[in-house]
Short mmCIF file of C-alpha atoms (C1' of nucleotides) in Angstrom, two decimals:
data_model
loop_
_atom_site.label_atom_id
_atom_site.label_comp_id
_atom_site.label_asym_id
_atom_site.label_seq_id
_atom_site.Cartn_x
_atom_site.Cartn_y
_atom_site.Cartn_z
CA MET A 1 -174.77 25.26 151.25
CA PRO A 2 -172.34 27.33 149.85
CA LYS A 3 -173.06 28.46 146.40
CA LEU A 4 -170.46 26.19 143.51
CA ASP A 5 -168.27 27.66 141.57
CA GLU A 6 -169.29 28.14 137.82
CA SER A 7 -165.17 27.14 136.74
CA LEU A 8 -165.70 23.17 138.30
CA LEU A 9 -167.64 22.52 135.46
CA THR A 10 -166.68 24.55 132.45
CA GLY A 11 -163.78 23.48 129.60
CA LEU A 12 -165.58 19.45 130.67
CA PRO A 13 -166.47 18.14 127.87
CA PRO A 14 -170.27 16.80 128.49
CA PHE A 15 -171.03 20.66 128.58
CA SER A 16 -168.30 22.58 127.00
CA LEU A 17 -170.98 24.46 125.14
CA LEU A 18 -172.80 25.60 126.69
CA GLU A 19 -173.64 29.28 128.27
CA ARG A 20 -172.39 30.69 131.54
CA ALA A 21 -176.04 30.39 132.59
CA GLN A 22 -177.10 27.17 131.98
CA ILE A 23 -173.79 25.76 134.56
CA ARG A 24 -175.66 27.84 136.74
CA GLU A 25 -178.58 26.44 136.13
CA ILE A 26 -177.15 23.36 135.96
CA LEU A 27 -175.11 23.68 138.96
CA ASP A 28 -178.12 24.73 141.00
CA HIS A 29 -179.90 21.82 140.49
CA ALA A 30 -176.22 20.14 141.51
CA VAL A 31 -175.36 18.57 145.54
CA SER A 32 -171.92 18.29 146.12
CA ARG A 33 -170.23 15.53 147.99
CA ARG A 34 -167.26 14.06 149.49
CA TYR A 35 -166.38 10.34 150.05
CA GLU A 36 -163.60 9.07 152.00
CA GLU A 37 -160.81 6.51 150.68
CA GLY A 38 -163.13 3.04 150.67
CA THR A 39 -166.37 5.07 150.30
CA PRO A 40 -168.93 3.49 148.85
CA ILE A 41 -170.87 6.01 146.27
CA PHE A 42 -173.42 3.49 145.22
CA ARG A 43 -173.87 -0.18 144.69
CA GLU A 44 -174.75 -3.17 142.71
CA GLY A 45 -178.50 -3.34 142.16
CA HIS A 46 -179.28 -0.71 143.90
CA ASP A 47 -181.81 2.38 142.94
CA ALA A 48 -180.36 3.94 140.15
CA ASP A 49 -181.80 7.45 141.22
CA ARG A 50 -178.65 10.55 140.93
CA PHE A 51 -175.93 10.77 138.05
CA PHE A 52 -172.78 11.95 138.87
CA LEU A 53 -170.42 13.57 138.06
CA LEU A 54 -166.01 13.15 139.26
CA LEU A 55 -164.48 16.27 139.83
CA ASP A 56 -161.62 15.52 142.67
CA GLY A 57 -160.52 12.02 143.72
CA TYR A 58 -160.51 8.59 141.72
CA LEU A 59 -162.89 5.55 142.05
CA ARG A 60 -162.90 2.42 141.30
CA VAL A 61 -166.29 0.64 139.65
CA ILE A 62 -166.50 -3.24 140.39
CA ARG A 63 -168.93 -6.28 139.95
CA SER A 64 -169.57 -9.13 142.31
CA THR A 65 -170.45 -12.32 141.53
CA ALA A 66 -172.98 -14.60 143.15
CA GLY A 67 -169.80 -16.82 145.01
CA GLY A 68 -167.84 -12.71 146.51
CA ASP A 69 -165.29 -12.35 143.65
CA GLN A 70 -165.20 -9.58 142.38
CA ILE A 71 -163.56 -7.56 139.62
CA ILE A 72 -162.69 -4.13 138.68
CA VAL A 73 -164.11 -3.43 135.55
CA LEU A 74 -162.42 1.05 134.86
CA HIS A 75 -162.06 3.16 136.92
CA ILE A 76 -163.24 6.87 137.07
CA SER A 77 -160.86 10.00 137.34
CA PRO A 78 -161.57 13.89 137.64
CA GLY A 79 -163.74 15.36 135.23
CA GLN A 80 -165.68 12.19 133.99
CA LEU A 81 -169.43 11.30 134.48
CA PHE A 82 -170.16 7.89 136.07
CA GLY A 83 -173.90 6.13 137.59
CA ILE A 84 -174.86 7.15 134.23
CA ALA A 85 -177.14 4.50 134.30
CA PRO A 86 -180.70 6.82 134.41
CA ALA A 87 -179.36 7.44 130.90
CA LEU A 88 -179.52 4.23 129.71
CA GLN A 89 -182.70 3.82 130.96
CA ARG A 90 -181.53 1.44 134.08
CA ASP A 91 -183.71 1.51 137.65
CA THR A 92 -181.34 -0.08 139.34
CA TYR A 93 -176.67 0.13 139.07
CA PRO A 94 -175.14 -2.56 137.30
CA ALA A 95 -172.37 -2.22 139.19
CA THR A 96 -170.43 -0.68 142.52
CA ALA A 97 -168.17 2.35 142.34
CA ILE A 98 -165.89 2.75 145.92
CA ALA A 99 -163.56 6.18 145.99
CA ALA A 100 -160.32 4.95 145.61
CA ALA A 101 -159.23 7.99 147.59
CA GLU A 102 -160.47 10.61 149.00
CA SER A 103 -162.81 12.21 146.17
CA ILE A 104 -165.15 14.62 145.44
CA ALA A 105 -168.42 14.01 143.60
CA LEU A 106 -171.06 16.42 141.84
CA SER A 107 -174.39 14.20 141.37
CA TRP A 108 -178.04 14.71 140.60
CA SER A 109 -181.01 13.34 140.38
CA ALA A 110 -181.99 10.91 138.21
CA LYS A 111 -185.03 12.77 136.52
CA LEU A 112 -183.26 15.80 135.56
CA TRP A 113 -181.57 13.74 132.54
CA GLY A 114 -184.21 13.59 129.77
CA ASP A 115 -183.80 17.34 131.17
CA PHE A 116 -179.96 18.06 130.68
CA THR A 117 -180.46 16.22 127.07
CA ALA A 118 -182.96 18.24 126.38
CA SER A 119 -182.12 21.47 127.68
CA TYR A 120 -178.99 22.53 126.89
CA PRO A 121 -177.15 21.69 123.18
CA GLY A 122 -173.60 19.00 123.25
CA PHE A 123 -174.62 17.63 126.50
CA ALA A 124 -176.07 13.72 124.93
CA THR A 125 -174.34 14.28 122.55
CA GLU A 126 -171.45 14.50 124.46
CA SER A 127 -172.35 11.96 127.41
CA TYR A 128 -173.25 9.20 124.95
CA LYS A 129 -170.01 9.59 123.44
CA THR A 130 -168.67 9.22 126.94
CA LEU A 131 -170.74 5.95 126.67
CA GLY A 132 -168.90 5.04 123.14
CA GLN A 133 -165.63 5.59 124.87
CA ARG A 134 -166.58 2.95 127.18
CA LEU A 135 -167.97 0.17 126.35
CA GLY A 136 -165.14 0.30 123.60
CA GLN A 137 -162.59 -0.09 127.13
CA ILE A 138 -163.78 -2.68 128.58
CA GLN A 139 -164.51 -4.76 125.04
CA GLU A 140 -160.53 -4.54 125.84
CA THR A 141 -159.99 -4.96 128.52
CA LEU A 142 -162.04 -8.46 127.63
CA THR A 143 -160.43 -9.54 124.58
CA GLU A 144 -157.32 -9.22 126.44
CA MET A 145 -158.29 -10.86 129.51
CA ALA A 146 -159.24 -14.46 127.29
CA THR A 147 -156.86 -14.44 124.98
CA GLN A 148 -153.39 -12.26 127.24
CA ALA A 149 -151.28 -14.92 129.66
CA VAL A 150 -151.10 -13.16 132.72
CA GLU A 151 -147.63 -10.93 132.76
CA LYS A 152 -149.80 -9.33 130.28
CA ARG A 153 -153.00 -8.51 131.71
CA VAL A 154 -151.25 -7.19 135.06
CA ALA A 155 -149.03 -4.68 132.76
CA ALA A 156 -151.47 -3.60 130.55
CA ALA A 157 -153.50 -2.86 133.46
CA VAL A 158 -151.07 -1.80 135.32
CA LEU A 159 -150.32 0.39 132.10
CA ARG A 160 -153.90 1.53 131.90
CA MET A 161 -153.75 3.23 135.28
CA VAL A 162 -150.81 5.15 134.16
CA ASN A 163 -152.84 6.40 131.26
CA GLN A 164 -155.55 7.42 133.39
CA SER A 165 -153.93 8.90 136.75
CA GLY A 166 -150.03 9.19 136.07
CA ARG A 167 -148.31 12.26 137.10
CA LYS A 168 -144.28 12.22 136.69
CA THR A 169 -141.78 12.22 139.78
CA ASP A 170 -138.21 12.49 139.45
CA GLN A 171 -138.19 8.73 139.92
CA GLY A 172 -140.69 7.80 137.11
CA ILE A 173 -144.05 8.02 136.66
CA GLU A 174 -146.38 6.97 139.53
CA ILE A 175 -150.37 6.57 139.84
CA ALA A 176 -152.21 9.05 141.89
CA PHE A 177 -153.51 7.14 143.71
CA PRO A 178 -152.73 4.41 146.56
CA VAL A 179 -153.13 0.57 144.53
CA THR A 180 -153.27 -3.27 146.48
CA ARG A 181 -151.42 -6.45 144.73
CA GLN A 182 -154.80 -7.03 145.78
CA ASN A 183 -157.15 -4.73 143.46
CA ILE A 184 -154.28 -5.62 140.15
CA SER A 185 -155.33 -8.82 140.54
CA ASP A 186 -158.62 -7.57 141.13
CA MET A 187 -158.48 -5.79 137.73
CA THR A 188 -156.81 -8.70 136.41
CA GLY A 189 -158.17 -12.37 137.30
CA THR A 190 -155.67 -13.63 139.60
CA THR A 191 -154.72 -13.52 142.54
CA LEU A 192 -152.33 -11.44 145.10
CA HIS A 193 -149.65 -14.39 144.74
CA THR A 194 -149.25 -13.89 141.95
CA VAL A 195 -149.05 -10.17 140.93
CA SER A 196 -146.56 -9.63 144.49
CA ARG A 197 -144.06 -12.02 141.94
CA LEU A 198 -144.84 -10.12 139.24
CA LEU A 199 -143.88 -6.77 140.53
CA SER A 200 -141.07 -8.07 142.90
CA ALA A 201 -139.30 -9.49 139.46
CA TRP A 202 -140.11 -6.22 137.51
CA GLN A 203 -138.83 -4.69 140.91
CA LYS A 204 -135.18 -6.41 139.52
CA ASP A 205 -135.56 -5.83 136.33
CA GLY A 206 -135.22 -1.90 137.49
CA ILE A 207 -139.02 -1.11 135.86
CA VAL A 208 -140.87 -0.42 137.89
CA GLU A 209 -141.37 0.82 142.23
CA SER A 210 -143.27 0.18 143.93
CA THR A 211 -144.05 0.12 148.01
CA ARG A 212 -146.72 -0.85 149.86
CA LYS A 213 -149.84 0.72 147.94
CA HIS A 214 -148.21 3.29 144.97
CA ILE A 215 -146.26 1.72 142.03
CA VAL A 216 -143.88 4.11 140.19
CA VAL A 217 -143.05 2.49 136.24
CA THR A 218 -138.94 3.81 135.78
CA ASP A 219 -139.15 2.21 132.48
CA PRO A 220 -142.94 2.70 131.07
CA HIS A 221 -141.14 1.17 127.40
CA ALA A 222 -140.21 -2.04 128.73
CA LEU A 223 -143.57 -1.85 131.06
CA VAL A 224 -145.79 -1.43 127.16
CA LEU A 225 -142.98 -4.50 125.54
CA LEU A 226 -144.39 -6.95 127.82
CA SER A 227 -148.26 -6.43 127.74
CA GLY A 228 -147.70 -7.44 124.36
CA ALA A 229 -148.14 -3.94 122.42
CA GLN A 230 -147.68 -6.38 118.75
CA GLY A 231 -143.63 -6.71 119.36
CA MET B 1 -186.47 -2.36 94.87
CA PRO B 2 -189.42 -3.14 96.22
CA LYS B 3 -191.44 -1.08 98.64
CA LEU B 4 -190.91 -2.59 101.57
CA ASP B 5 -193.09 -3.79 104.45
CA GLU B 6 -194.81 -1.99 107.11
CA SER B 7 -195.27 -4.99 109.00
CA LEU B 8 -190.85 -5.69 109.49
CA LEU B 9 -190.51 -2.59 111.84
CA THR B 10 -194.40 -2.71 113.70
CA GLY B 11 -194.31 -4.08 117.31
CA LEU B 12 -189.75 -3.97 117.48
CA PRO B 13 -189.12 -1.32 120.60
CA PRO B 14 -186.96 1.11 118.65
CA PHE B 15 -190.87 1.67 116.78
CA SER B 16 -193.39 0.75 119.03
CA LEU B 17 -194.36 4.07 119.88
CA LEU B 18 -194.98 4.92 116.66
CA GLU B 19 -197.23 6.19 113.51
CA ARG B 20 -197.34 4.05 110.47
CA ALA B 21 -196.57 7.02 107.98
CA GLN B 22 -193.63 7.65 110.48
CA ILE B 23 -192.13 3.35 110.49
CA ARG B 24 -193.28 4.08 107.04
CA GLU B 25 -191.29 7.33 106.44
CA ILE B 26 -188.05 5.50 108.34
CA LEU B 27 -188.83 2.21 105.36
CA ASP B 28 -188.52 4.62 103.23
CA HIS B 29 -184.70 5.00 103.83
CA ALA B 30 -183.81 2.45 104.70
CA VAL B 31 -181.88 -0.24 102.95
CA SER B 32 -182.61 -4.63 103.53
CA ARG B 33 -179.47 -6.81 102.70
CA ARG B 34 -179.12 -10.64 102.60
CA TYR B 35 -176.35 -11.56 103.81
CA GLU B 36 -174.50 -15.65 103.24
CA GLU B 37 -173.09 -17.28 106.64
CA GLY B 38 -169.10 -16.14 107.09
CA THR B 39 -170.48 -12.69 105.81
CA PRO B 40 -169.47 -9.74 107.29
CA ILE B 41 -172.15 -7.39 107.57
CA PHE B 42 -169.18 -4.34 108.47
CA ARG B 43 -165.47 -4.91 109.83
CA GLU B 44 -163.50 -3.33 112.52
CA GLY B 45 -161.26 -0.06 112.77
CA HIS B 46 -163.94 0.69 109.22
CA ASP B 47 -165.73 4.05 108.64
CA ALA B 48 -169.24 3.19 110.96
CA ASP B 49 -170.88 4.95 108.10
CA ARG B 50 -174.20 3.46 108.22
CA PHE B 51 -176.13 1.20 111.71
CA PHE B 52 -178.25 -1.76 110.56
CA LEU B 53 -180.79 -3.70 113.03
CA LEU B 54 -181.52 -7.73 111.95
CA LEU B 55 -185.00 -9.06 110.55
CA ASP B 56 -183.33 -12.42 109.58
CA GLY B 57 -181.29 -14.10 110.99
CA TYR B 58 -178.49 -14.03 113.57
CA LEU B 59 -175.41 -12.66 114.13
CA ARG B 60 -171.88 -12.83 115.51
CA VAL B 61 -169.69 -9.64 116.85
CA ILE B 62 -165.89 -9.96 117.28
CA ARG B 63 -162.52 -8.09 117.67
CA SER B 64 -159.71 -9.57 117.58
CA THR B 65 -156.52 -8.49 119.29
CA ALA B 66 -153.38 -7.57 117.30
CA GLY B 67 -151.89 -11.16 118.31
CA GLY B 68 -154.76 -12.62 115.04
CA ASP B 69 -156.80 -14.63 118.68
CA GLN B 70 -160.24 -13.60 118.13
CA ILE B 71 -163.27 -13.55 120.91
CA ILE B 72 -167.06 -13.15 120.54
CA VAL B 73 -168.02 -10.61 122.42
CA LEU B 74 -172.06 -11.46 122.19
CA HIS B 75 -174.55 -12.80 119.51
CA ILE B 76 -177.31 -9.99 117.79
CA SER B 77 -180.73 -11.84 116.50
CA PRO B 78 -183.81 -11.28 114.99
CA GLY B 79 -185.26 -7.34 116.23
CA GLN B 80 -182.14 -6.10 117.23
CA LEU B 81 -180.25 -2.85 116.51
CA PHE B 82 -177.10 -3.47 116.06
CA GLY B 83 -173.44 -1.93 114.40
CA ILE B 84 -174.49 1.86 116.69
CA ALA B 85 -171.65 2.32 116.72
CA PRO B 86 -172.95 6.64 114.43
CA ALA B 87 -175.55 6.64 117.99
CA LEU B 88 -172.05 6.97 119.77
CA GLN B 89 -170.01 9.08 117.94
CA ARG B 90 -167.50 6.46 116.76
CA ASP B 91 -166.17 7.39 113.91
CA THR B 92 -165.42 3.32 113.12
CA TYR B 93 -166.72 0.25 114.17
CA PRO B 94 -164.79 -1.07 117.16
CA ALA B 95 -166.49 -5.45 116.21
CA THR B 96 -166.66 -7.94 113.32
CA ALA B 97 -170.99 -8.42 112.93
CA ILE B 98 -170.29 -11.35 110.57
CA ALA B 99 -173.78 -13.59 109.89
CA ALA B 100 -173.13 -16.90 111.80
CA ALA B 101 -176.84 -18.10 109.53
CA GLU B 102 -177.92 -16.45 106.14
CA SER B 103 -179.25 -13.02 107.54
CA ILE B 104 -181.62 -10.31 106.31
CA ALA B 105 -180.79 -7.03 107.92
CA LEU B 106 -182.27 -2.98 107.45
CA SER B 107 -179.39 -0.69 107.64
CA TRP B 108 -180.12 3.56 107.22
CA SER B 109 -177.56 5.65 107.03
CA ALA B 110 -175.51 7.21 110.37
CA LYS B 111 -176.26 10.54 109.37
CA LEU B 112 -179.91 10.25 110.03
CA TRP B 113 -178.86 9.19 113.56
CA GLY B 114 -179.55 12.13 115.36
CA ASP B 115 -183.39 12.77 112.80
CA PHE B 116 -184.42 9.81 114.14
CA THR B 117 -183.98 10.71 117.60
CA ALA B 118 -185.56 13.47 116.42
CA SER B 119 -188.04 12.81 115.12
CA TYR B 120 -189.80 10.21 115.97
CA PRO B 121 -190.81 9.05 119.86
CA GLY B 122 -188.32 6.43 121.77
CA PHE B 123 -186.77 6.49 119.72
CA ALA B 124 -184.17 6.93 122.00
CA THR B 125 -184.74 6.14 124.59
CA GLU B 126 -185.93 2.75 123.23
CA SER B 127 -182.30 2.23 121.29
CA TYR B 128 -180.24 3.74 124.56
CA LYS B 129 -182.26 1.64 127.01
CA THR B 130 -180.40 -1.58 124.60
CA LEU B 131 -176.74 -0.28 124.32
CA GLY B 132 -177.93 -0.27 128.45
CA GLN B 133 -178.29 -4.09 129.13
CA ARG B 134 -175.28 -4.61 126.02
CA LEU B 135 -173.12 -2.90 128.16
CA GLY B 136 -174.75 -4.84 131.35
CA GLN B 137 -174.55 -7.67 129.72
CA ILE B 138 -171.05 -7.11 127.86
CA GLN B 139 -170.11 -6.57 131.59
CA GLU B 140 -170.95 -10.07 133.29
CA THR B 141 -169.21 -12.19 130.88
CA LEU B 142 -166.12 -9.68 131.34
CA THR B 143 -167.02 -11.33 135.14
CA GLU B 144 -167.24 -14.83 134.37
CA MET B 145 -164.46 -14.99 131.82
CA ALA B 146 -162.38 -13.51 135.25
CA THR B 147 -163.36 -15.39 137.55
CA GLN B 148 -164.67 -18.50 137.04
CA ALA B 149 -163.25 -21.89 135.74
CA VAL B 150 -163.60 -23.57 131.88
CA GLU B 151 -166.46 -25.46 132.60
CA LYS B 152 -168.34 -23.12 134.03
CA ARG B 153 -167.35 -20.42 130.91
CA VAL B 154 -169.05 -23.21 129.19
CA ALA B 155 -171.52 -23.93 130.09
CA ALA B 156 -173.07 -20.69 130.91
CA ALA B 157 -172.34 -19.41 126.75
CA VAL B 158 -174.16 -22.30 125.32
CA LEU B 159 -176.57 -21.58 128.01
CA ARG B 160 -176.30 -18.54 127.08
CA MET B 161 -177.37 -19.23 122.63
CA VAL B 162 -180.04 -21.44 124.02
CA ASN B 163 -181.87 -18.18 126.33
CA GLN B 164 -181.18 -16.12 123.01
CA SER B 165 -182.51 -17.94 120.95
CA GLY B 166 -183.84 -21.35 121.04
CA ARG B 167 -186.25 -23.71 120.60
CA LYS B 168 -188.25 -26.19 121.74
CA THR B 169 -187.66 -29.58 119.84
CA ASP B 170 -188.47 -32.99 120.26
CA GLN B 171 -185.26 -33.89 121.69
CA GLY B 172 -185.23 -30.32 124.04
CA ILE B 173 -183.87 -26.75 123.36
CA GLU B 174 -181.55 -25.99 120.62
CA ILE B 175 -179.32 -24.30 119.34
CA ALA B 176 -180.52 -21.76 116.63
CA PHE B 177 -178.52 -21.30 114.55
CA PRO B 178 -174.76 -23.18 113.18
CA VAL B 179 -172.10 -23.56 116.55
CA THR B 180 -168.54 -25.04 116.23
CA ARG B 181 -166.23 -26.39 119.18
CA GLN B 182 -163.90 -22.66 117.84
CA ASN B 183 -166.91 -20.89 118.17
CA ILE B 184 -168.08 -22.28 121.74
CA SER B 185 -163.66 -22.04 122.79
CA ASP B 186 -164.15 -18.29 120.86
CA MET B 187 -166.80 -17.09 123.56
CA THR B 188 -165.41 -18.66 126.38
CA GLY B 189 -161.76 -17.51 125.92
CA THR B 190 -160.45 -21.34 126.24
CA THR B 191 -159.63 -24.22 123.61
CA LEU B 192 -161.36 -25.91 120.96
CA HIS B 193 -160.03 -28.92 121.88
CA THR B 194 -161.39 -28.78 125.24
CA VAL B 195 -164.71 -27.48 124.63
CA SER B 196 -164.41 -30.62 123.28
CA ARG B 197 -164.63 -33.14 126.04
CA LEU B 198 -166.42 -31.02 127.48
CA LEU B 199 -169.60 -31.16 124.93
CA SER B 200 -168.27 -34.57 124.54
CA ALA B 201 -168.39 -35.91 128.15
CA TRP B 202 -172.06 -33.59 129.20
CA GLN B 203 -172.98 -35.91 125.30
CA LYS B 204 -172.51 -38.94 127.57
CA ASP B 205 -174.57 -37.77 130.29
CA GLY B 206 -177.27 -37.28 129.26
CA ILE B 207 -177.09 -32.96 129.97
CA VAL B 208 -176.29 -32.56 125.45
CA GLU B 209 -176.99 -34.23 122.08
CA SER B 210 -174.74 -32.42 119.57
CA THR B 211 -174.12 -32.76 115.88
CA ARG B 212 -171.48 -31.43 113.83
CA LYS B 213 -172.76 -27.12 113.97
CA HIS B 214 -175.49 -28.50 116.38
CA ILE B 215 -175.96 -28.38 119.25
CA VAL B 216 -179.71 -29.35 121.34
CA VAL B 217 -179.81 -29.10 125.98
CA THR B 218 -181.19 -32.23 126.56
CA ASP B 219 -181.62 -31.28 130.25
CA PRO B 220 -181.74 -26.93 130.26
CA HIS B 221 -181.07 -27.94 134.03
CA ALA B 222 -178.26 -29.67 135.00
CA LEU B 223 -176.76 -27.13 132.63
CA VAL B 224 -177.66 -23.32 134.42
CA LEU B 225 -176.57 -26.01 138.03
CA LEU B 226 -172.41 -26.76 135.88
CA SER B 227 -172.81 -22.61 134.96
CA GLY B 228 -172.38 -22.05 139.22
CA ALA B 229 -176.22 -20.28 139.22
CA GLN B 230 -174.26 -20.49 142.95
CA GLY B 231 -175.75 -23.22 143.95
"C1'" DC C 1 -167.38 -41.65 92.94
"C1'" DC C 2 -162.92 -38.92 94.13
"C1'" DG C 3 -160.29 -36.56 97.18
"C1'" DG C 4 -160.13 -33.00 99.97
"C1'" DA C 5 -161.47 -29.47 103.57
"C1'" DA C 6 -164.07 -28.25 107.77
"C1'" DC C 7 -164.87 -30.41 111.67
"C1'" DG C 8 -164.22 -33.40 115.83
"C1'" DT C 9 -162.74 -36.58 118.86
"C1'" DT C 10 -159.22 -38.29 121.82
"C1'" DG C 11 -154.61 -39.45 124.18
"C1'" DC C 12 -150.13 -37.54 126.28
"C1'" DT C 13 -147.08 -33.84 128.16
"C1'" DC C 14 -146.23 -30.17 130.31
"C1'" DT C 15 -146.27 -26.33 132.53
"C1'" DG C 16 -147.61 -21.91 133.98
"C1'" DA C 17 -150.28 -21.13 137.59
"C1'" DA C 18 -153.33 -21.40 141.04
"C1'" DA C 19 -153.56 -23.14 146.05
"C1'" DC C 20 -151.74 -23.25 151.06
"C1'" DA C 21 -148.42 -22.31 154.14
"C1'" DA C 22 -145.77 -19.64 156.84
"C1'" DA C 23 -143.43 -14.99 158.25
"C1'" DC C 24 -142.50 -10.50 157.25
"C1'" DT C 25 -142.86 -5.50 157.81
"C1'" DC C 26 -145.94 -0.62 158.32
"C1'" DC C 27 -148.85 1.64 159.84
"C1'" DT C 28 -153.22 2.93 163.17
"C1'" DG C 29 -155.41 2.85 167.64
"C1'" DA C 30 -156.15 2.18 172.29
"C1'" DT D 1 -144.81 1.24 173.25
"C1'" DC D 2 -147.40 -2.41 171.85
"C1'" DA D 3 -151.48 -5.38 169.80
"C1'" DG D 4 -153.39 -6.22 166.05
"C1'" DG D 5 -154.52 -4.97 161.49
"C1'" DA D 6 -154.18 -4.34 156.90
"C1'" DG D 7 -150.50 -5.84 152.43
"C1'" DT D 8 -146.44 -7.74 151.76
"C1'" DT D 9 -143.44 -11.63 150.27
"C1'" DT D 10 -141.74 -15.83 149.02
"C1'" DG D 11 -141.31 -20.78 148.84
"C1'" DT D 12 -143.99 -25.30 148.40
"C1'" DT D 13 -146.81 -28.25 145.73
"C1'" DT D 14 -150.28 -29.46 142.84
"C1'" DC D 15 -153.08 -29.64 139.07
"C1'" DA D 16 -156.26 -27.52 135.30
"C1'" DG D 17 -156.35 -26.60 131.34
"C1'" DA D 18 -153.02 -25.70 126.74
"C1'" DG D 19 -150.51 -27.61 123.80
"C1'" DC D 20 -148.38 -31.66 120.50
"C1'" DA D 21 -150.48 -35.01 117.69
"C1'" DA D 22 -152.51 -37.64 115.57
"C1'" DC D 23 -157.16 -39.96 113.94
"C1'" DG D 24 -161.45 -40.08 112.71
"C1'" DT D 25 -165.64 -37.84 110.27
"C1'" DT D 26 -168.79 -35.73 106.88
"C1'" DC D 27 -169.80 -32.44 103.28
"C1'" DC D 28 -168.71 -30.65 98.94
"C1'" DG D 29 -166.90 -29.27 94.54
"C1'" DG D 30 -165.59 -31.37 90.49
#
DNA sequence: CCGGAACGTTGCTCTGAAACAAACTCCTGA
DNA sequence: TCAGGAGTTTGTTTCAGAGCAACGTTCCGG
């Protein structure tokens, strides 16, 4: 296995305070791996023996019910730590992570978490900061789910993906990873049928442009209004 | 202000590894306060300048939408840390905490969080463990909200309160703090009307017994079945 | 002891969205 | 190049649960 380059980590929040030598040290303990679209990185209930950093690609974090229904709890984008159950003293992962697009991630043995927080200034602080943001996001989604009508939720879900991964094209802003109607329904707790109808309607109104597994938002402002941003 | 007694903290997870002298030290920095039912301890968006430990009573943690709807994210029971936004490097509280019954809580300046985690063995570990559990709970609620029908959600919500605060009486297990229909609807994202109907129906079936702000579960097993525990 | 507020119950109506159903389109691999 | 599967679209039906309304009950302060 070739040595990983230091530039992979420089500039990322958890490592921003570190010396070059320290980053080297961290990388020497890391394992790098590529995941095809649809491949699980880890599964709900399995031994939480490693923690991860996404270098490239996008992930979906999923929870399933006993009845077989599933929902997408959040998305992970490049530069983020994930699977940090070990940081929370959990011995199993509470959710499943799946590559939404071809992805590359580093990972470390869970045992190293303690070493990292102890040895590297800023690492713990920044990690827990991320965790706090994530907790806030989930609470946000929860309130939304409990109080908002389907159309608002779907609009909000699309916006969230755009905000996290949007990149400009000539027609508008596109979501950088493949998304199916089913995926969106799993984010919003509705059916793919309803999502399909909504997207069709929005397309008619010139708000989005969508093909098979691909969505471009042509009128973000209209979508923000639909999402009910207190208007 | 009289000195607080060490026995208040002994045995609680975050402090279990500590010496008597260390507990003394921690208590000397603490402020103790009593809150009437309905009194807010802190509010969403306000400066997160303190963190708390509930000694007695029960709290509701609430989030509100711009549109004025609100939902109860979780309940806090005695012995739990709460308002630990400072631990996550947040400068405002992401939710509001309100006394569901008359309550007593200790609090410390947010600045001390760093000192506590640095000086007291096990404190950080135990705190983040709690946080992990809480994150798991919220994800659980989220999936439930997205996939389950109203009756199941309400049953699950009642069960959660019973598990957290249930105490045996001659007729069954009662929830130890006041709960209105509206409260339950705020936990489940439905209306108080629907909750009222459900409780009436359950009462008819001999599953619960409820008076004004008080609920006794007479047949917990039936409720578990209703909650859809994969049966 | 009275009046009003807070909480709860119940009946009725109506609609948003799930469920069911049936094609259609694109993509992939044999 | 053809078959099958994955993803999508659209129409129709159905119903759980929200909304509205009116009334009952308990509690508390003056």
